[in-house]
XYZ file of N, CA and C in Angstrom:
450
model
N 57.505 -9.498 -41.314
C 58.571 -9.478 -40.421
C 59.520 -9.076 -40.582
N 59.981 -7.056 -39.759
C 61.103 -6.336 -40.251
C 62.393 -7.789 -39.704
N 63.346 -7.040 -40.517
C 64.323 -7.731 -40.748
C 65.235 -7.832 -38.894
N 64.741 -6.824 -38.060
C 65.436 -6.881 -36.694
C 64.670 -8.081 -36.022
N 63.514 -8.508 -35.849
C 62.567 -9.134 -35.416
C 63.125 -10.574 -35.934
N 63.557 -11.242 -37.567
C 63.932 -11.870 -37.951
C 65.709 -12.655 -37.608
N 66.201 -11.346 -37.290
C 67.590 -11.449 -36.055
C 66.965 -12.087 -34.875
N 66.341 -11.320 -34.454
C 66.270 -11.763 -33.188
C 65.773 -13.251 -32.882
N 64.299 -13.782 -33.535
C 64.646 -15.262 -33.822
C 65.453 -15.612 -34.412
N 66.258 -15.771 -35.469
C 67.506 -16.203 -35.608
C 68.481 -16.387 -34.338
N 68.862 -15.653 -34.165
C 70.078 -15.957 -33.019
C 69.100 -16.771 -31.420
N 67.286 -16.453 -31.082
C 67.066 -17.149 -30.033
C 67.022 -18.733 -30.341
N 66.809 -18.672 -32.104
C 66.836 -20.625 -32.318
C 67.687 -20.923 -32.434
N 69.376 -20.468 -32.817
C 70.428 -20.775 -32.880
C 71.058 -21.252 -31.052
N 70.515 -19.950 -30.438
C 71.073 -20.524 -29.056
C 70.799 -21.550 -28.210
N 69.086 -21.318 -29.082
C 68.475 -22.452 -28.100
C 68.641 -23.779 -28.949
N 69.071 -24.402 -29.863
C 69.354 -24.807 -30.312
C 70.819 -25.399 -31.097
N 71.853 -25.052 -31.043
C 72.896 -25.435 -30.540
C 73.989 -25.355 -29.665
N 73.705 -23.917 -29.085
C 74.307 -23.323 -27.984
C 74.223 -23.494 -26.139
N 72.558 -24.145 -26.152
C 72.026 -24.924 -25.556
C 71.375 -23.362 -24.435
N 71.121 -23.107 -25.051
C 70.803 -21.342 -23.778
C 69.849 -20.683 -23.907
N 68.732 -19.885 -23.454
C 68.136 -19.405 -24.095
C 68.652 -17.833 -23.961
N 67.637 -17.100 -24.476
C 68.087 -16.061 -25.134
C 66.894 -14.950 -24.404
N 67.203 -13.552 -23.918
C 66.274 -12.526 -23.993
C 66.251 -11.428 -24.886
N 65.597 -10.068 -25.108
C 65.838 -9.193 -25.814
C 66.370 -8.567 -24.574
N 67.002 -7.207 -24.669
C 67.235 -6.639 -23.614
C 67.100 -5.215 -24.200
N 67.975 -5.272 -24.869
C 67.858 -3.878 -26.260
C 67.757 -3.335 -27.413
N 67.099 -2.651 -28.396
C 67.267 -3.013 -29.682
C 68.064 -1.436 -29.945
N 69.101 -1.016 -30.366
C 70.023 -0.105 -30.038
C 70.879 -0.248 -31.694
N 70.871 1.906 -32.046
C 71.668 1.963 -33.054
C 73.261 2.112 -32.896
N 73.586 2.008 -31.848
C 75.552 2.249 -31.218
C 75.492 1.699 -30.423
N 76.683 1.728 -30.167
C 77.000 1.029 -28.676
C 78.655 1.991 -28.397
N 78.938 1.868 -27.948
C 80.004 2.452 -27.089
C 81.631 1.572 -27.107
N 82.607 2.013 -26.942
C 83.752 0.968 -26.904
C 83.584 -0.414 -26.389
N 84.062 -0.919 -26.894
C 84.187 -2.918 -26.300
C 85.347 -3.057 -25.610
N 84.999 -3.632 -24.352
C 86.219 -4.175 -23.177
C 85.802 -5.524 -23.228
N 87.357 -5.910 -22.915
C 87.403 -6.730 -22.787
C 86.421 -8.039 -23.191
N 86.652 -7.898 -24.852
C 85.300 -8.422 -25.550
C 86.060 -9.148 -26.159
N 85.570 -10.063 -26.831
C 85.892 -11.052 -28.115
C 84.610 -11.063 -29.175
N 84.983 -10.224 -31.153
C 83.899 -10.228 -32.082
C 84.574 -11.316 -32.554
N 82.823 -12.558 -33.059
C 82.947 -12.705 -34.554
C 82.031 -12.181 -35.365
N 83.055 -12.413 -36.355
C 82.130 -11.242 -37.655
C 81.670 -12.343 -38.830
N 80.971 -11.816 -40.250
C 81.242 -12.326 -40.910
C 80.777 -11.081 -42.358
N 81.414 -11.264 -43.459
C 80.875 -10.378 -43.967
C 80.037 -10.963 -45.143
N 79.510 -9.508 -45.661
C 78.448 -10.165 -46.770
C 78.608 -9.069 -47.931
N 78.283 -9.997 -49.008
C 78.910 -9.501 -50.499
C 78.035 -9.308 -51.383
N 77.672 -8.876 -52.525
C 76.638 -9.209 -53.377
C 75.416 -8.195 -53.327
N 74.123 -8.303 -53.143
C 72.898 -7.589 -53.633
C 73.096 -6.666 -51.873
N 73.536 -7.033 -51.407
C 73.213 -6.817 -49.740
C 74.547 -6.525 -49.259
N 75.696 -5.102 -48.703
C 77.324 -5.251 -48.622
C 76.464 -4.937 -46.894
N 77.890 -6.142 -46.133
C 78.098 -4.934 -44.998
C 78.533 -6.371 -44.128
N 78.577 -6.082 -42.694
C 79.101 -7.214 -41.892
C 77.894 -7.496 -41.168
N 77.907 -8.797 -40.633
C 77.282 -9.358 -39.289
C 78.690 -9.753 -38.435
N 78.653 -8.664 -37.207
C 79.383 -8.802 -35.664
C 77.970 -9.380 -34.348
N 79.428 -10.369 -33.700
C 78.372 -10.809 -32.535
C 79.590 -10.263 -31.425
N 79.138 -9.346 -30.616
C 80.293 -8.845 -29.818
C 79.848 -9.002 -27.984
N 80.941 -10.079 -27.905
C 80.705 -10.677 -26.775
C 81.697 -11.084 -25.780
N 81.342 -9.766 -24.542
C 82.567 -9.960 -23.124
C 82.738 -10.937 -22.950
N 84.135 -11.017 -22.293
C 84.958 -12.415 -22.139
C 84.176 -13.627 -21.235
N 83.308 -12.759 -20.110
C 82.736 -13.802 -19.043
C 82.061 -14.255 -19.848
N 81.187 -13.856 -20.320
C 79.908 -14.386 -21.462
C 80.744 -15.650 -22.252
N 81.581 -15.153 -23.083
C 82.000 -15.794 -24.050
C 82.703 -16.917 -23.375
N 83.183 -17.214 -22.287
C 83.241 -18.263 -21.198
C 81.927 -19.390 -21.576
N 81.126 -18.928 -20.798
C 80.102 -19.276 -20.480
C 79.317 -20.022 -21.870
N 79.196 -19.713 -23.460
C 78.494 -20.075 -23.989
C 79.454 -20.980 -25.217
N 80.932 -20.657 -24.880
C 82.229 -21.671 -25.084
C 81.546 -22.982 -24.670
N 81.470 -23.098 -22.884
C 81.582 -23.989 -22.392
C 80.063 -24.459 -22.978
N 78.909 -24.321 -23.073
C 77.558 -24.749 -22.994
C 77.641 -25.244 -24.308
N 78.169 -24.241 -25.325
C 78.421 -24.859 -26.514
C 79.287 -26.330 -26.997
N 80.350 -26.329 -25.733
C 81.076 -27.660 -26.270
C 81.215 -28.113 -25.320
N 80.139 -28.269 -24.866
C 79.584 -29.013 -23.320
C 80.586 -29.600 -22.320
N 81.793 -28.788 -22.281
C 82.745 -28.674 -21.679
C 83.408 -27.387 -20.504
N 83.828 -27.236 -19.494
C 84.294 -25.904 -18.852
C 85.021 -25.525 -19.600
N 84.868 -24.014 -19.961
C 86.346 -23.514 -20.346
C 86.642 -22.335 -19.597
N 87.866 -21.991 -19.162
C 87.718 -21.095 -18.146
C 89.195 -20.204 -18.300
N 89.730 -20.090 -19.593
C 90.337 -18.911 -20.213
C 89.975 -18.873 -21.786
N 90.411 -17.752 -22.435
C 89.861 -17.016 -23.550
C 91.229 -18.267 -24.369
N 91.180 -19.293 -25.089
C 91.711 -19.808 -25.819
C 91.029 -19.480 -27.227
N 91.559 -20.416 -28.096
C 91.324 -20.907 -29.735
C 89.929 -21.127 -29.824
N 89.499 -22.207 -28.396
C 88.511 -22.902 -28.642
C 87.108 -21.740 -28.417
N 87.642 -20.901 -27.510
C 86.566 -19.730 -27.679
C 86.054 -18.569 -29.223
N 87.288 -18.585 -29.346
C 87.770 -18.031 -30.656
C 86.708 -18.727 -31.710
N 86.905 -19.903 -31.935
C 86.231 -20.990 -32.436
C 84.613 -20.870 -32.520
N 84.427 -20.899 -31.113
C 82.786 -21.075 -31.025
C 82.055 -19.356 -31.145
N 82.348 -18.090 -31.242
C 82.180 -17.042 -30.844
C 82.209 -17.055 -32.560
N 83.275 -17.328 -32.870
C 83.351 -17.555 -34.948
C 82.199 -18.414 -35.887
N 81.923 -19.402 -35.363
C 80.807 -20.457 -35.530
C 79.379 -19.424 -35.081
N 78.917 -18.896 -33.703
C 77.722 -18.163 -33.905
C 77.319 -17.603 -35.153
N 79.035 -16.484 -35.129
C 78.936 -15.070 -36.273
C 78.572 -16.180 -37.610
N 78.756 -17.336 -37.678
C 78.317 -17.793 -38.992
C 77.848 -18.099 -38.993
N 77.279 -18.907 -38.431
C 75.747 -19.594 -38.276
C 74.594 -18.468 -38.360
N 74.488 -17.568 -37.653
C 74.150 -15.779 -37.862
C 74.234 -15.684 -39.310
N 75.012 -15.811 -39.529
C 75.420 -14.840 -41.452
C 74.538 -15.615 -41.987
N 74.419 -16.828 -41.735
C 73.746 -17.969 -42.876
C 72.423 -17.937 -42.918
N 71.424 -17.051 -41.508
C 70.045 -16.898 -41.256
C 70.632 -15.578 -41.973
N 70.954 -14.562 -41.917
C 70.968 -13.430 -42.501
C 70.586 -13.202 -43.583
N 71.676 -13.943 -44.475
C 71.626 -14.027 -45.689
C 70.654 -15.312 -46.265
N 69.963 -15.486 -45.973
C 68.082 -16.449 -46.072
C 67.945 -15.244 -45.858
N 67.887 -14.558 -44.555
C 66.638 -13.767 -44.468
C 66.610 -12.384 -45.481
N 67.379 -11.990 -45.733
C 68.508 -11.020 -47.491
C 67.865 -11.307 -48.641
N 67.931 -12.794 -48.932
C 68.217 -13.378 -50.059
C 67.248 -13.612 -50.399
N 67.093 -13.663 -51.584
C 65.767 -13.953 -52.581
C 65.619 -15.587 -52.900
N 66.907 -16.108 -53.735
C 67.197 -17.217 -54.335
C 68.430 -18.152 -53.628
N 68.931 -16.869 -52.164
C 70.264 -17.470 -51.808
C 71.653 -17.143 -52.922
N 71.632 -16.907 -54.211
C 72.720 -16.585 -55.181
C 73.471 -15.146 -54.970
N 72.509 -15.043 -54.472
C 72.476 -12.901 -54.460
C 73.501 -12.625 -53.568
N 74.023 -13.720 -52.165
C 74.631 -12.725 -51.392
C 75.966 -14.131 -50.934
N 77.426 -13.413 -51.140
C 78.247 -14.177 -50.637
C 78.633 -14.076 -49.252
N 79.283 -14.818 -48.487
C 79.450 -14.755 -46.997
C 81.389 -15.083 -47.047
N 81.898 -14.270 -46.084
C 82.798 -14.787 -46.014
C 83.354 -15.400 -44.999
N 84.795 -16.207 -44.742
C 84.861 -16.866 -43.493
C 84.776 -15.939 -42.509
N 83.980 -16.863 -41.160
C 84.119 -15.890 -39.846
C 85.688 -15.331 -39.492
N 85.605 -14.725 -38.450
C 86.911 -14.243 -38.165
C 86.589 -13.707 -36.500
N 87.642 -13.560 -35.626
C 87.642 -13.091 -35.099
C 88.447 -11.844 -34.415
N 87.953 -10.999 -33.476
C 88.819 -10.326 -32.949
C 88.481 -9.906 -31.524
N 89.696 -9.676 -31.017
C 89.504 -9.379 -29.191
C 90.523 -8.715 -28.924
N 90.356 -7.555 -27.373
C 91.137 -6.724 -26.661
C 90.656 -6.473 -25.884
N 91.280 -5.367 -24.915
C 91.188 -5.029 -23.881
C 90.277 -3.748 -24.168
N 90.632 -3.484 -25.239
C 89.527 -1.577 -25.904
C 89.755 -1.701 -27.074
N 88.984 -1.802 -27.888
C 88.550 -1.445 -28.907
C 87.235 -0.938 -29.610
N 86.891 -0.335 -30.524
C 86.235 0.407 -31.359
C 85.870 -0.623 -32.074
N 84.382 -0.382 -33.299
C 84.364 -1.353 -33.981
C 83.270 -0.634 -34.857
N 83.524 -0.296 -36.014
C 82.633 0.501 -37.039
C 83.369 0.405 -38.354
N 82.601 1.263 -39.184
C 82.698 0.859 -40.759
C 82.933 2.336 -41.081
N 83.926 2.277 -42.337
C 84.318 3.540 -42.858
C 83.602 3.497 -44.136
N 82.256 3.074 -44.252
C 81.214 2.728 -45.056
C 79.905 3.995 -44.457
N 78.900 4.451 -45.047
C 77.829 5.321 -44.430
C 76.596 3.523 -44.517
N 76.566 3.226 -43.426
C 75.768 1.728 -43.054
C 74.433 2.385 -41.961
N 73.517 1.050 -42.187
C 72.110 0.916 -41.714
C 73.010 0.022 -40.230
N 72.340 0.369 -38.943
C 72.824 -0.257 -37.844
C 72.205 -0.961 -37.225
N 71.890 -1.885 -37.191
C 70.873 -2.551 -36.064
C 71.500 -3.719 -34.915
N 71.353 -3.280 -33.709
C 72.371 -3.707 -32.728
C 71.456 -4.187 -31.651
N 71.365 -5.353 -31.519
C 70.458 -5.825 -30.271
C 71.229 -6.380 -29.310
N 71.166 -6.072 -28.430
C 71.349 -6.681 -27.157
C 70.913 -7.846 -26.402
N 71.604 -8.860 -26.179
C 70.616 -10.151 -25.787
C 71.257 -10.532 -24.213
N 70.345 -11.133 -23.292
C 70.467 -11.852 -22.390
C 70.642 -13.083 -21.899
N 71.621 -13.713 -21.642
C 71.787 -15.281 -21.658
C 71.827 -15.147 -20.332
N 71.213 -14.804 -19.170
C 70.921 -15.193 -17.806
C 72.548 -15.181 -17.538
N 73.835 -14.776 -17.827
C 74.784 -15.413 -17.405
C 75.713 -13.622 -17.715
N 74.887 -12.823 -18.427
C 75.686 -11.843 -18.562
C 75.042 -11.559 -20.180
N 75.386 -10.045 -20.893
C 74.561 -9.692 -21.934
C 76.144 -9.920 -22.957
N 75.219 -10.093 -24.192
C 76.269 -10.108 -25.581
C 75.112 -8.946 -26.421
N 75.908 -8.403 -27.551
C 75.296 -7.670 -28.895
C 75.194 -8.531 -29.976
N 74.701 -8.576 -30.826
C 74.606 -9.065 -32.277
C 74.218 -7.624 -33.007
N 75.347 -7.257 -33.650
C 74.986 -6.454 -34.952
C 75.349 -6.363 -36.276
N 74.463 -5.561 -36.794
C 74.455 -5.816 -38.602
C 74.451 -4.405 -39.151
N 75.814 -4.354 -39.525
C 75.671 -3.196 -40.556
C 75.369 -3.426 -42.325
N 74.608 -2.731 -42.987
C 74.314 -2.553 -44.316
C 74.900 -1.454 -44.631
N 75.309 -1.605 -45.305
C 75.962 -0.278 -46.822
C 74.253 0.053 -47.086
N 74.189 1.605 -47.096
C 73.334 1.982 -47.554
C 73.282 2.477 -49.247
């Protein structure tokens, strides 16, 4: 099974079991445009594989994910939304570490962090292999991106 297939499987499992949302894959791509009204949760990878795993979620979808994850209505982008999207990135990062690692000790993960804004770009200053998967939640779409240094 290729990395992108495992990323799809891991993302679907996390959303099904932890966020209580069923996902479908809309598209697999290698680039995306400028992110608008979006929150990004990310985790850095270091060791035998270096790179970043990021989850780019438009505000409206982030509110739906956070509401479902916390089982309460969330109506504005606040610390709960940042924490929820950061935790989604953290769970996905843990799964990616398992996918890429032989024994779990050769890759370290950073702490999750989030950024958000009306309009921003997300890119690496290194030459990377990109896998970007667009998922549909039924309440909107979001992207899971993995950039690994070549």
